[in-house]
PDB file of C-alpha atoms in Angstrom:
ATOM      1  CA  UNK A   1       0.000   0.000   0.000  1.00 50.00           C
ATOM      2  CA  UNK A   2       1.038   3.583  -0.996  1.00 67.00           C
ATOM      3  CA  UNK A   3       2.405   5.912   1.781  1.00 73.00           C
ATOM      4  CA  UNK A   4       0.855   9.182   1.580  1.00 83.00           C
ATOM      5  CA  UNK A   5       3.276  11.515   3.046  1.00 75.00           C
ATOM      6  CA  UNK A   6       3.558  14.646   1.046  1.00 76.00           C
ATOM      7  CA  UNK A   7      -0.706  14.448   0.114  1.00 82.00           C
ATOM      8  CA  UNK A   8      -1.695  14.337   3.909  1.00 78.00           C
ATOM      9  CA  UNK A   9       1.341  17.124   5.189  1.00 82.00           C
ATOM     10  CA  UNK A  10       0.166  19.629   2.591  1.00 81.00           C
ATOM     11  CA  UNK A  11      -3.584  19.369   3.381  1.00 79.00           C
ATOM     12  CA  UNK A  12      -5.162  21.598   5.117  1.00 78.00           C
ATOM     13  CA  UNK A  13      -6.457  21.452   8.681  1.00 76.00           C
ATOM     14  CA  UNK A  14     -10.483  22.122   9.637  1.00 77.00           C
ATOM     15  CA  UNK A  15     -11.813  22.219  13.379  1.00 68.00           C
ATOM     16  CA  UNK A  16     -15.412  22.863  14.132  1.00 69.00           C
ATOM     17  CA  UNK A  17     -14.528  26.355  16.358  1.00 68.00           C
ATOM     18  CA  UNK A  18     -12.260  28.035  13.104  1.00 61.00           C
ATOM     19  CA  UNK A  19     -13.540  31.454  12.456  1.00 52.00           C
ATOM     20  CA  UNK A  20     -13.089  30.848   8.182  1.00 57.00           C
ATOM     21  CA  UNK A  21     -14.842  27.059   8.510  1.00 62.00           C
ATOM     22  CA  UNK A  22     -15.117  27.026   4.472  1.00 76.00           C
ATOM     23  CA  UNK A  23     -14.356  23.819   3.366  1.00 86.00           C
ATOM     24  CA  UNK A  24     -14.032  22.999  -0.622  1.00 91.00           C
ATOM     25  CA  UNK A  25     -14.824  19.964  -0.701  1.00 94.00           C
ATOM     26  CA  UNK A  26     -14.868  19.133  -4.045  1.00 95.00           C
ATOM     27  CA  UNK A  27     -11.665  20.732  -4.455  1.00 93.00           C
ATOM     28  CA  UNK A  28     -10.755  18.018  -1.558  1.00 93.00           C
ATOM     29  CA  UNK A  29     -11.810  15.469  -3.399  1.00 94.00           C
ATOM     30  CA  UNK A  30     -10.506  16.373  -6.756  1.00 94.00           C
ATOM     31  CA  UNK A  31      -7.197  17.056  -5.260  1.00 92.00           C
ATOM     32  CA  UNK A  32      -7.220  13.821  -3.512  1.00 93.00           C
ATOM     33  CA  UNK A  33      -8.112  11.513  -6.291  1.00 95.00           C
ATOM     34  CA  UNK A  34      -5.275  13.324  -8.303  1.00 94.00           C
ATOM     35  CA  UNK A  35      -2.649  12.206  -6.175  1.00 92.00           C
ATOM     36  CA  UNK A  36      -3.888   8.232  -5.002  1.00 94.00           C
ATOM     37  CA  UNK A  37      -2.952   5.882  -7.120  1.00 93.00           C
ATOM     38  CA  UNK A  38      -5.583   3.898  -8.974  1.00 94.00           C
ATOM     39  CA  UNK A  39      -6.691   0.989  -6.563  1.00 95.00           C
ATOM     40  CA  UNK A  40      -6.354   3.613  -3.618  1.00 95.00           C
ATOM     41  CA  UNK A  41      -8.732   6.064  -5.275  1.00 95.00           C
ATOM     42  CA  UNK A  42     -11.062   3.110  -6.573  1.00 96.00           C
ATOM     43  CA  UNK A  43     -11.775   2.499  -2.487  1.00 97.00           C
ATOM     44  CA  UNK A  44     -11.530   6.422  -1.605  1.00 97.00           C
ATOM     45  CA  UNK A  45     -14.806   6.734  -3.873  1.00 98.00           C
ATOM     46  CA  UNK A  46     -16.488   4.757  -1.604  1.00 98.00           C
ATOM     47  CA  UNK A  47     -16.560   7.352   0.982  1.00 98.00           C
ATOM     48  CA  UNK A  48     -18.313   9.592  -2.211  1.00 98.00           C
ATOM     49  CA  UNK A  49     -20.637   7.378  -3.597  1.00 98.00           C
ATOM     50  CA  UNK A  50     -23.153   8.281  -0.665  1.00 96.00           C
ATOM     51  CA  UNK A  51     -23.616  11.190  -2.574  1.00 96.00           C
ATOM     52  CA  UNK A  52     -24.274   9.357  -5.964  1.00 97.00           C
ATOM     53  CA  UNK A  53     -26.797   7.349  -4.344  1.00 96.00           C
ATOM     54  CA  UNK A  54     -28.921  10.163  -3.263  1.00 95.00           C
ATOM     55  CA  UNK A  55     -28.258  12.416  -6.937  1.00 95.00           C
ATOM     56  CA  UNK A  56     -29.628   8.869  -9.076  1.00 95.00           C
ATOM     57  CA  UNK A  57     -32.624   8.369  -6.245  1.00 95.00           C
ATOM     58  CA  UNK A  58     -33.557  12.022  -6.446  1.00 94.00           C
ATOM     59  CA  UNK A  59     -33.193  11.536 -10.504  1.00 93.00           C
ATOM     60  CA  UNK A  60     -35.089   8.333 -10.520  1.00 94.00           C
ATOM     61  CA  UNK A  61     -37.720   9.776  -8.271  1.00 93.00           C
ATOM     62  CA  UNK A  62     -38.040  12.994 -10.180  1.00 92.00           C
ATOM     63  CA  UNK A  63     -38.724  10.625 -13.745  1.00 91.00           C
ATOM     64  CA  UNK A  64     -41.323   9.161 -11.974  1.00 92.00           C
ATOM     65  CA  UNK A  65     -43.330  13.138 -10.516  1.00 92.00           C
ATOM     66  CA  UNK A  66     -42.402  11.401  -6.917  1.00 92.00           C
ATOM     67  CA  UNK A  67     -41.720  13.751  -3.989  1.00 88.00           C
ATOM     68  CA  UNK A  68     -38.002  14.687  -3.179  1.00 85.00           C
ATOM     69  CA  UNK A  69     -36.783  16.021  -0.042  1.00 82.00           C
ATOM     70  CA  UNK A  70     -33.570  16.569  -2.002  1.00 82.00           C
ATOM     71  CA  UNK A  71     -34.209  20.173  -4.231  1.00 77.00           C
ATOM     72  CA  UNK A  72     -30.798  20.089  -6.224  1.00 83.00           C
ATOM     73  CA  UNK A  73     -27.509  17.796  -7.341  1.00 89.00           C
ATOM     74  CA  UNK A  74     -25.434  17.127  -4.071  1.00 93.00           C
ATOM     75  CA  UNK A  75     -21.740  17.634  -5.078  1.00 94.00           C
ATOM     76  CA  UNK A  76     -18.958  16.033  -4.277  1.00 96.00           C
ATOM     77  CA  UNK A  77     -19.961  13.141  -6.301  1.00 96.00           C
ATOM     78  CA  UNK A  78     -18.154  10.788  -8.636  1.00 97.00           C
ATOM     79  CA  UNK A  79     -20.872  10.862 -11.399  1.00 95.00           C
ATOM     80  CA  UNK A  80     -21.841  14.226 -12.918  1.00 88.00           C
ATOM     81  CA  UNK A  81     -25.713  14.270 -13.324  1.00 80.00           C
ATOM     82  CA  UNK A  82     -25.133  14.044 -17.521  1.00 86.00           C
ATOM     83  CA  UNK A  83     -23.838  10.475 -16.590  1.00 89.00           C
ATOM     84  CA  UNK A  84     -26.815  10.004 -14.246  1.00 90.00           C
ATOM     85  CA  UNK A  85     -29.741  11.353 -16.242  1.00 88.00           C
ATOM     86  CA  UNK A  86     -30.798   7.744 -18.238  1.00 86.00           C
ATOM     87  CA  UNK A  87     -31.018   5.537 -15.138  1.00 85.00           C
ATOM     88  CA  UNK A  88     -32.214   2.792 -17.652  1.00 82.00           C
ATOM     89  CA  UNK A  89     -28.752   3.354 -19.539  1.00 85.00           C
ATOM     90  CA  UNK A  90     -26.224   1.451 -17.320  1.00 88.00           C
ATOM     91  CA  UNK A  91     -22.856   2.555 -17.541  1.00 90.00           C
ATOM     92  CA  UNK A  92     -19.598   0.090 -17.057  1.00 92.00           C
ATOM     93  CA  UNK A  93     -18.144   2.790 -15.096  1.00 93.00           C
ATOM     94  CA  UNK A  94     -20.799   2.937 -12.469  1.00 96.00           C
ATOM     95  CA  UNK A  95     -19.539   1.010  -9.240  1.00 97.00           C
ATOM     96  CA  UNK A  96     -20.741  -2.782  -9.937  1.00 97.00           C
ATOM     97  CA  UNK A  97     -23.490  -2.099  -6.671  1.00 97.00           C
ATOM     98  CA  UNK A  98     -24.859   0.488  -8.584  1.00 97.00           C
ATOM     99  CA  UNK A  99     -25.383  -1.442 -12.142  1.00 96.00           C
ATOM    100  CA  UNK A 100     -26.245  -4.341 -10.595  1.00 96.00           C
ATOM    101  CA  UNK A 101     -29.395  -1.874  -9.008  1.00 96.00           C
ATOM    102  CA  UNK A 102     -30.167  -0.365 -12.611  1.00 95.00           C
ATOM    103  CA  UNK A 103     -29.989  -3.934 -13.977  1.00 94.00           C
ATOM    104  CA  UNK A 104     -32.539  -5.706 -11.268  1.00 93.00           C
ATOM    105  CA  UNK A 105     -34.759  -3.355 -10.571  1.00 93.00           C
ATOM    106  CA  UNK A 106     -35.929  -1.684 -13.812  1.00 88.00           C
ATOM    107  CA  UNK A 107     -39.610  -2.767 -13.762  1.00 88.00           C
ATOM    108  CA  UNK A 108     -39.808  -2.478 -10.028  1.00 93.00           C
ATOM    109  CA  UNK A 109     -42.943   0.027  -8.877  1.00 94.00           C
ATOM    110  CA  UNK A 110     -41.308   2.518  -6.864  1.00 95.00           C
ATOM    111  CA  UNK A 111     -43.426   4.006  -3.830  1.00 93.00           C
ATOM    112  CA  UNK A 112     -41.148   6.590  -2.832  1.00 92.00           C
ATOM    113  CA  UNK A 113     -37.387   7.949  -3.149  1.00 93.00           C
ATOM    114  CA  UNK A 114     -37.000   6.804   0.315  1.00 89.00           C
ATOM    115  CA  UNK A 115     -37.925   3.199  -1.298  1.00 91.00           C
ATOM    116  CA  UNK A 116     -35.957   3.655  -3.896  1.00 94.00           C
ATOM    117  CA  UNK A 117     -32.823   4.844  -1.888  1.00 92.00           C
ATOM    118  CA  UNK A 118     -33.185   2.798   1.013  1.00 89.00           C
ATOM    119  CA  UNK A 119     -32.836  -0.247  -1.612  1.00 92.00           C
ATOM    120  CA  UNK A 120     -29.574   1.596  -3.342  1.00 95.00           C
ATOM    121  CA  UNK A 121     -28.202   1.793  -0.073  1.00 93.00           C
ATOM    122  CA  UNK A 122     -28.871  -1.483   0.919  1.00 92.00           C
ATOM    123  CA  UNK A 123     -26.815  -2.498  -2.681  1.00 96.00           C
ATOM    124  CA  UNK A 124     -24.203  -0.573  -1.498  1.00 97.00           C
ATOM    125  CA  UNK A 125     -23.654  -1.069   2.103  1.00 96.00           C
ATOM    126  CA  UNK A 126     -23.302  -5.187   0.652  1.00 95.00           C
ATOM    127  CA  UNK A 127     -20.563  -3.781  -1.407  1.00 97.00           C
ATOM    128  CA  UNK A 128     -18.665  -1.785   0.640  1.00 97.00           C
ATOM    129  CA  UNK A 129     -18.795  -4.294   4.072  1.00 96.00           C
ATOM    130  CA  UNK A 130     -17.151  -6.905   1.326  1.00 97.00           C
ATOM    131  CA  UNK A 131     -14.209  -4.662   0.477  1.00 95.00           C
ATOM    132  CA  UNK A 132     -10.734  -6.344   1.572  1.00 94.00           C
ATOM    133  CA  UNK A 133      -9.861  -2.890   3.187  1.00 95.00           C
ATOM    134  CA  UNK A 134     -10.631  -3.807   6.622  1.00 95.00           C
ATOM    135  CA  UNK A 135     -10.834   0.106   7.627  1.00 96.00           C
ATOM    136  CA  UNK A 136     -13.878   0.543   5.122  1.00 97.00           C
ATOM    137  CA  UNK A 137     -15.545  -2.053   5.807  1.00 97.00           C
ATOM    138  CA  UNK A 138     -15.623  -1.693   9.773  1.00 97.00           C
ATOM    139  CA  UNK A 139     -16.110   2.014   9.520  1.00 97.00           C
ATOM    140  CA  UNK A 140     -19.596   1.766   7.313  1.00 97.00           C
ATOM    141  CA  UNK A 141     -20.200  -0.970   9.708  1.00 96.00           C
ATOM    142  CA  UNK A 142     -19.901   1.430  12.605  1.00 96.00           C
ATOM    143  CA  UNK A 143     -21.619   3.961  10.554  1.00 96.00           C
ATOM    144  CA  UNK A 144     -25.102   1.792   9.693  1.00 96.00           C
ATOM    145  CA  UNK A 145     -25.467   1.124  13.303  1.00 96.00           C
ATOM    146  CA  UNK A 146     -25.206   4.934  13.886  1.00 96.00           C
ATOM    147  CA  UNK A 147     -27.613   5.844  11.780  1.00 93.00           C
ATOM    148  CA  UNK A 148     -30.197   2.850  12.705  1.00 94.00           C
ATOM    149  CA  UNK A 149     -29.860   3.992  16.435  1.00 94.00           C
ATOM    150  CA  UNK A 150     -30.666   7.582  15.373  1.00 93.00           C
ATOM    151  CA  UNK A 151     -33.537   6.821  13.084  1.00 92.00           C
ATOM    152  CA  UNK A 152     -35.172   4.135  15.866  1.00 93.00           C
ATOM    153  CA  UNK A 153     -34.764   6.467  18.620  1.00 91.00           C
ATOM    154  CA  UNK A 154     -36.765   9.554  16.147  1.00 90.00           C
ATOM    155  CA  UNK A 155     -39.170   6.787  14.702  1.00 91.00           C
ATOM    156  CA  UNK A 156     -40.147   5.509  18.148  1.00 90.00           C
ATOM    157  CA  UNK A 157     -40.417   9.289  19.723  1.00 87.00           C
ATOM    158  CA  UNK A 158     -43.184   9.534  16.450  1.00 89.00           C
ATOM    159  CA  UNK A 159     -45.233   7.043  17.721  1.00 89.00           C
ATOM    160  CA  UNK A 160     -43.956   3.975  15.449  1.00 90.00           C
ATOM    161  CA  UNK A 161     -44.440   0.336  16.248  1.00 89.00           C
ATOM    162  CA  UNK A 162     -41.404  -2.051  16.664  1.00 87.00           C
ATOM    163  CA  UNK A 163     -42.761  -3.571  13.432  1.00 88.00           C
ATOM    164  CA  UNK A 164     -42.091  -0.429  11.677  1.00 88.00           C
ATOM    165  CA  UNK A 165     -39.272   0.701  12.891  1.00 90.00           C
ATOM    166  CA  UNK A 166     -37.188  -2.831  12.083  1.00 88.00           C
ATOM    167  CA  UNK A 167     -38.478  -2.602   8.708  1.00 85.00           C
ATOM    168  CA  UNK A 168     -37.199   1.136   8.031  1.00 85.00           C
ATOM    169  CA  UNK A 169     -33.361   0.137   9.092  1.00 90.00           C
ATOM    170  CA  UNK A 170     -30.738  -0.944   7.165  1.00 88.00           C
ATOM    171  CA  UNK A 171     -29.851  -4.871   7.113  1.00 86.00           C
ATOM    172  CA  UNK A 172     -30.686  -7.560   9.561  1.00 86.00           C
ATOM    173  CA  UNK A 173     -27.996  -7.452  11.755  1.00 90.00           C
ATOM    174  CA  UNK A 174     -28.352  -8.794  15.803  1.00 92.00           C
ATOM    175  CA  UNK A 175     -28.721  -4.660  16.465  1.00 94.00           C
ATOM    176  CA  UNK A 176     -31.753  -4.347  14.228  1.00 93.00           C
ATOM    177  CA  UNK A 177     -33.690  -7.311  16.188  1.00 92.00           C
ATOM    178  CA  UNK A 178     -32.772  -6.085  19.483  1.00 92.00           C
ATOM    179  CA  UNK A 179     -34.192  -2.410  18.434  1.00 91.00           C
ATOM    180  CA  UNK A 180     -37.134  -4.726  17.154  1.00 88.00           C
ATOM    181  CA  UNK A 181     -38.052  -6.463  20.518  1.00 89.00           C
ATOM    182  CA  UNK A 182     -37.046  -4.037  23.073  1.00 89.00           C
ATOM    183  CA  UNK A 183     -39.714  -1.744  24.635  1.00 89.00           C
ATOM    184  CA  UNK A 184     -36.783   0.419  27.050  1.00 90.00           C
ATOM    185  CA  UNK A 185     -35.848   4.297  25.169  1.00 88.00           C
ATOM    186  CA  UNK A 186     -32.089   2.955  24.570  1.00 91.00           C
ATOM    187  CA  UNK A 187     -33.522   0.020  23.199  1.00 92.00           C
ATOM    188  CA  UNK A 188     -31.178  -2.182  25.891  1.00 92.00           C
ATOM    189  CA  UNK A 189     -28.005  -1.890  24.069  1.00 93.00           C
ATOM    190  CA  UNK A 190     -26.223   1.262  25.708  1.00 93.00           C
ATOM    191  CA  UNK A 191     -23.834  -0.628  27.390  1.00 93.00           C
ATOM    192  CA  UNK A 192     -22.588  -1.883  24.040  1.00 94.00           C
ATOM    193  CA  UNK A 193     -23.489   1.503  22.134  1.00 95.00           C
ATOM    194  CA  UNK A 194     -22.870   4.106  25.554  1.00 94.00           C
ATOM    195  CA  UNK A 195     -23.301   7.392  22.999  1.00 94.00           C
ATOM    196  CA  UNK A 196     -27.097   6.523  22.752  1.00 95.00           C
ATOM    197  CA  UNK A 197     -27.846   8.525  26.042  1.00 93.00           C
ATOM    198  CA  UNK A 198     -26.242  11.669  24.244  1.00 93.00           C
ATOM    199  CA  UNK A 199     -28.720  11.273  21.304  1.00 92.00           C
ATOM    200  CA  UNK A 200     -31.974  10.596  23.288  1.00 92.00           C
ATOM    201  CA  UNK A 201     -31.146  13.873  24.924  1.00 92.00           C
ATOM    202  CA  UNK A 202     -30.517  15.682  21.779  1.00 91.00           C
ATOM    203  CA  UNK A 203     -33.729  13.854  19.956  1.00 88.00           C
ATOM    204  CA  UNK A 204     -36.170  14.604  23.032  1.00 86.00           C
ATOM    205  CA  UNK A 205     -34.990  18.218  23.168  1.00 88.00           C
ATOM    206  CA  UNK A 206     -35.625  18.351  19.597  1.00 84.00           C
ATOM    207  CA  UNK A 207     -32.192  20.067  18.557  1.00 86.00           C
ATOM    208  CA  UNK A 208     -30.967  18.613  15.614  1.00 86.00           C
ATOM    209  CA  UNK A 209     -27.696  20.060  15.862  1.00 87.00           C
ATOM    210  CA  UNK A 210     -26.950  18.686  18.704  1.00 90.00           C
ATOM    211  CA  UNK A 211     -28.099  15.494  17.510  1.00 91.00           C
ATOM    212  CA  UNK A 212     -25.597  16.197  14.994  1.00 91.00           C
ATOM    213  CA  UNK A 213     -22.670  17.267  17.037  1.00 92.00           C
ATOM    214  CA  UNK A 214     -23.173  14.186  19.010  1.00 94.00           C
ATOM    215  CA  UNK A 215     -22.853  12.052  15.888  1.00 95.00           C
ATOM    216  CA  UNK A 216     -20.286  14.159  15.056  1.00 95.00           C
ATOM    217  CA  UNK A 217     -18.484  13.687  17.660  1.00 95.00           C
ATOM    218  CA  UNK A 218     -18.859   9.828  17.841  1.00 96.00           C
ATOM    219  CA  UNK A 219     -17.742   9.189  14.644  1.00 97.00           C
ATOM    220  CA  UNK A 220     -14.510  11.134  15.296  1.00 95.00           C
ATOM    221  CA  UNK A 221     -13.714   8.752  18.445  1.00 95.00           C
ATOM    222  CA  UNK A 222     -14.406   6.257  16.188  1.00 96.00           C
ATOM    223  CA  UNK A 223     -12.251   6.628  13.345  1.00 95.00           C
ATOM    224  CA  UNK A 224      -9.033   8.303  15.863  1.00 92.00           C
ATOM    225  CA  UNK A 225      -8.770   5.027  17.599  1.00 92.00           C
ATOM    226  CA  UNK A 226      -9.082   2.794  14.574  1.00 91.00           C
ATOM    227  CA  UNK A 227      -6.324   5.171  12.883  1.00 87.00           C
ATOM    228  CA  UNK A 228      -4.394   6.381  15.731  1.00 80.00           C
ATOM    229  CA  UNK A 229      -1.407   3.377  15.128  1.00 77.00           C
ATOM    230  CA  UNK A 230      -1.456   4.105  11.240  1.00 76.00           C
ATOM    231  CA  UNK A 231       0.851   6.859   9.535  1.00 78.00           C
ATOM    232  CA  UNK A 232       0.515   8.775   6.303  1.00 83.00           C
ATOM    233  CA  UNK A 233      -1.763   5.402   5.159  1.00 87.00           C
ATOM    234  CA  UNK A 234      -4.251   5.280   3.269  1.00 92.00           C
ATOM    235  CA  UNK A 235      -6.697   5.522   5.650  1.00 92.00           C
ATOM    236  CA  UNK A 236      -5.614   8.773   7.528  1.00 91.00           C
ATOM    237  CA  UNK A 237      -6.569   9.897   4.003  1.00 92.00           C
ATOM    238  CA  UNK A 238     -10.356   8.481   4.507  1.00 94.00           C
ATOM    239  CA  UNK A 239     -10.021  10.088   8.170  1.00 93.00           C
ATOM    240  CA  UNK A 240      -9.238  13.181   6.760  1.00 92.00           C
ATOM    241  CA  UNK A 241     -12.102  13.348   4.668  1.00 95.00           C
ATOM    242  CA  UNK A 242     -14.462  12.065   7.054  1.00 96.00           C
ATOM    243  CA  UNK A 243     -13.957  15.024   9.488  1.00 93.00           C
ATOM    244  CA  UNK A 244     -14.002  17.426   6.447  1.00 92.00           C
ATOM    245  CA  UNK A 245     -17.676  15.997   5.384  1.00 93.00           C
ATOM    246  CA  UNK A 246     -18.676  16.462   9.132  1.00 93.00           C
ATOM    247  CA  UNK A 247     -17.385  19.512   9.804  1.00 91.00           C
ATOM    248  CA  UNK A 248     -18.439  21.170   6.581  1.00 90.00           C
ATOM    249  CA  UNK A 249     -22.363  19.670   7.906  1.00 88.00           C
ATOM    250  CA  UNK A 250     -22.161  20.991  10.890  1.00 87.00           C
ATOM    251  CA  UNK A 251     -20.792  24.309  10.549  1.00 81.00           C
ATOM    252  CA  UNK A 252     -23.148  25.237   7.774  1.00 75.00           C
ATOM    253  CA  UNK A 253     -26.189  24.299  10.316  1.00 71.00           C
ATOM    254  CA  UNK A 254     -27.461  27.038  12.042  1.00 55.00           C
ATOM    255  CA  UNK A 255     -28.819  26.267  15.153  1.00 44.00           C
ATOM    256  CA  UNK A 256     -31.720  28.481  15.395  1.00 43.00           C
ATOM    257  CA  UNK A 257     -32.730  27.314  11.872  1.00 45.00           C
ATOM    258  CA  UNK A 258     -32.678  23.354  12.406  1.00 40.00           C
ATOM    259  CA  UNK A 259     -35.291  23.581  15.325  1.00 43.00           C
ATOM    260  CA  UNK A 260     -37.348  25.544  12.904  1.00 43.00           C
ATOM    261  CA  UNK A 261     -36.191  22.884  10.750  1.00 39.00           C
ATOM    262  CA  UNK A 262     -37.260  19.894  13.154  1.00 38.00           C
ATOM    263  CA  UNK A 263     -40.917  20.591  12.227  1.00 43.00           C
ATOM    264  CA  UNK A 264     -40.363  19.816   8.567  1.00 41.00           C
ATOM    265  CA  UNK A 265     -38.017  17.066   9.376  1.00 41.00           C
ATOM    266  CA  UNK A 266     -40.406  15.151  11.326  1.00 41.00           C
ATOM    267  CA  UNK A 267     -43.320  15.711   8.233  1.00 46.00           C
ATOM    268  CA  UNK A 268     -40.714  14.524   5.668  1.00 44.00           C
ATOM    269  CA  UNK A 269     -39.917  11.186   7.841  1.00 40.00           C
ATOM    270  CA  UNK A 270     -43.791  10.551   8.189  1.00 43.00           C
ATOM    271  CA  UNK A 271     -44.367  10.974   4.628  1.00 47.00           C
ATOM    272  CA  UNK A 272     -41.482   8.873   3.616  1.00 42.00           C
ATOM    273  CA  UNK A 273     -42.281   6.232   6.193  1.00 42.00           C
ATOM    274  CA  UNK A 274     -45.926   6.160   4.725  1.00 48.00           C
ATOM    275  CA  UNK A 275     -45.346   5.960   1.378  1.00 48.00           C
ATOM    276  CA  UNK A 276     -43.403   2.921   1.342  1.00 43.00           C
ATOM    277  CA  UNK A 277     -44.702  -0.329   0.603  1.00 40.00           C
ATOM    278  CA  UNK A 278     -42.930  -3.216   2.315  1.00 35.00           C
TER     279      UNK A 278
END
């Protein structure tokens, strides 16, 4: 594996509390994939794709007059929205997840984007956890039982059965049936997950960014211990972007404005949640 030295020395350093928070980051990314070498930058667009996932949902949902909570292309992304705009067209250079979704799923009758992207996803999270990087794969690992501990905390504070809530998370994994049969607000798993009594706080005060400091702030434990023996690796490159993506999110959130937000939030996740046929 390539050492990279010179890429990670002349980046630049963000913290949350900077007075000039601006963060490029397609100019990150750009800049990045300029200097990894080819199988290096194949995995780095992993940490992208995210992006792609929601620009061909909010495409494939716009073909079909569906409601989209997303209003515009999300950038960084690997795939312009030219290369996007025929989902029935499957390129060889989308990631094999992604034309494998095209390919299976073209007479499939979509009920919502959130049905549509919660099945890309779903194609993608089997991709990624398979990678031979082991830093990848334990980090989205980490990161789906993040985000199915924050949506079954905000689906259960909106009044939805277990039932529901299981089948709105991602994968079947020993988490998701716990969440599934367990009546108790931290669903009985903070010993193993402690940052859960952080985000009922945050989630029952309805401040999402909080909520999203907290998450914030857990990933960032996270990936410093599982890169805190490796230097000028490959992966202090995915840590680097990582706390870019974050802090970009969360300095661009103004408090004031996300509990107006929460309101509209909450609505979205309803209609979503409705919408989709199981």
């Amino acid at each position: 594996m390539s050492v990279y030295y010179y890429l990670l020395s002349g980046l630049k350093e963000f913290h949350l509390n900077d007075s000039n928070k601006t963060i490029d980051l397609v100019s990150i990314c750009d800049h990045v994939l300029e200097q990894l070498d080819e199988k290096d930058g194949f995995l780095f667009k992993y940490l992208i794709y995210p992006n792609d996932n929601k620009n061909l949902s909010y495409i494939m949902a716009s073909n079909l007059n569906m409601y989209s909570s997303y209003d515009e292309y999300i950038k960084p992304s690997v795939f312009d929205g030219t290369a996007l705009e025929h989902p029935n067209t499957v390129s060889s250079e989308f990631p094999l997840y992604m034309q494998d979704f095209l390919d299976n799923n073209k007479n499939v009758d979509w009920a919502s984007i959130a049905h549509i992207e919660n099945n890309l996803l779903s194609a993608f999270y089997n991709e990624v956890l398979a990678s031979d990087n082991k830093f990848l794969s334990e980090y989205f690992s980490f990161l789906i039982d993040l985000k199915n501990i924050i949506a079954a905390i905000n689906l259960r504070m909106l009044g939805y059965s277990n039932d529901k809530i299981k089948k709105s998370l991602i994968g079947d994994s020993m988490l998701v049936d716990m969440i599934a049969k367990s009546a108790a607000d931290d669903f009985g798993v903070s010993k193993e997950y402690p940052y859960i009594a952080s985000m009922l706080n945050a989630i029952k005060a309805k401040d999402p960014y909080a909520l999203e400091k907290v998450e914030m702030d857990t990933v960032f434990e996270y990936i410093e211990v599982k890169s805190s023996s490796m230097f000028f690796q490959l992966e202090n490159v995915f840590v680097y972007y990582i706390k870019c993506l974050y802090i970009d999110r969360l300095s661009n959130r103004d408090a004031e404005e996300g509990k107006e937000a929460i309101k509209t939030l909450i609505s979205e996740i309803k209609k979503s949640l409705d919408n989709v046929k199981v």
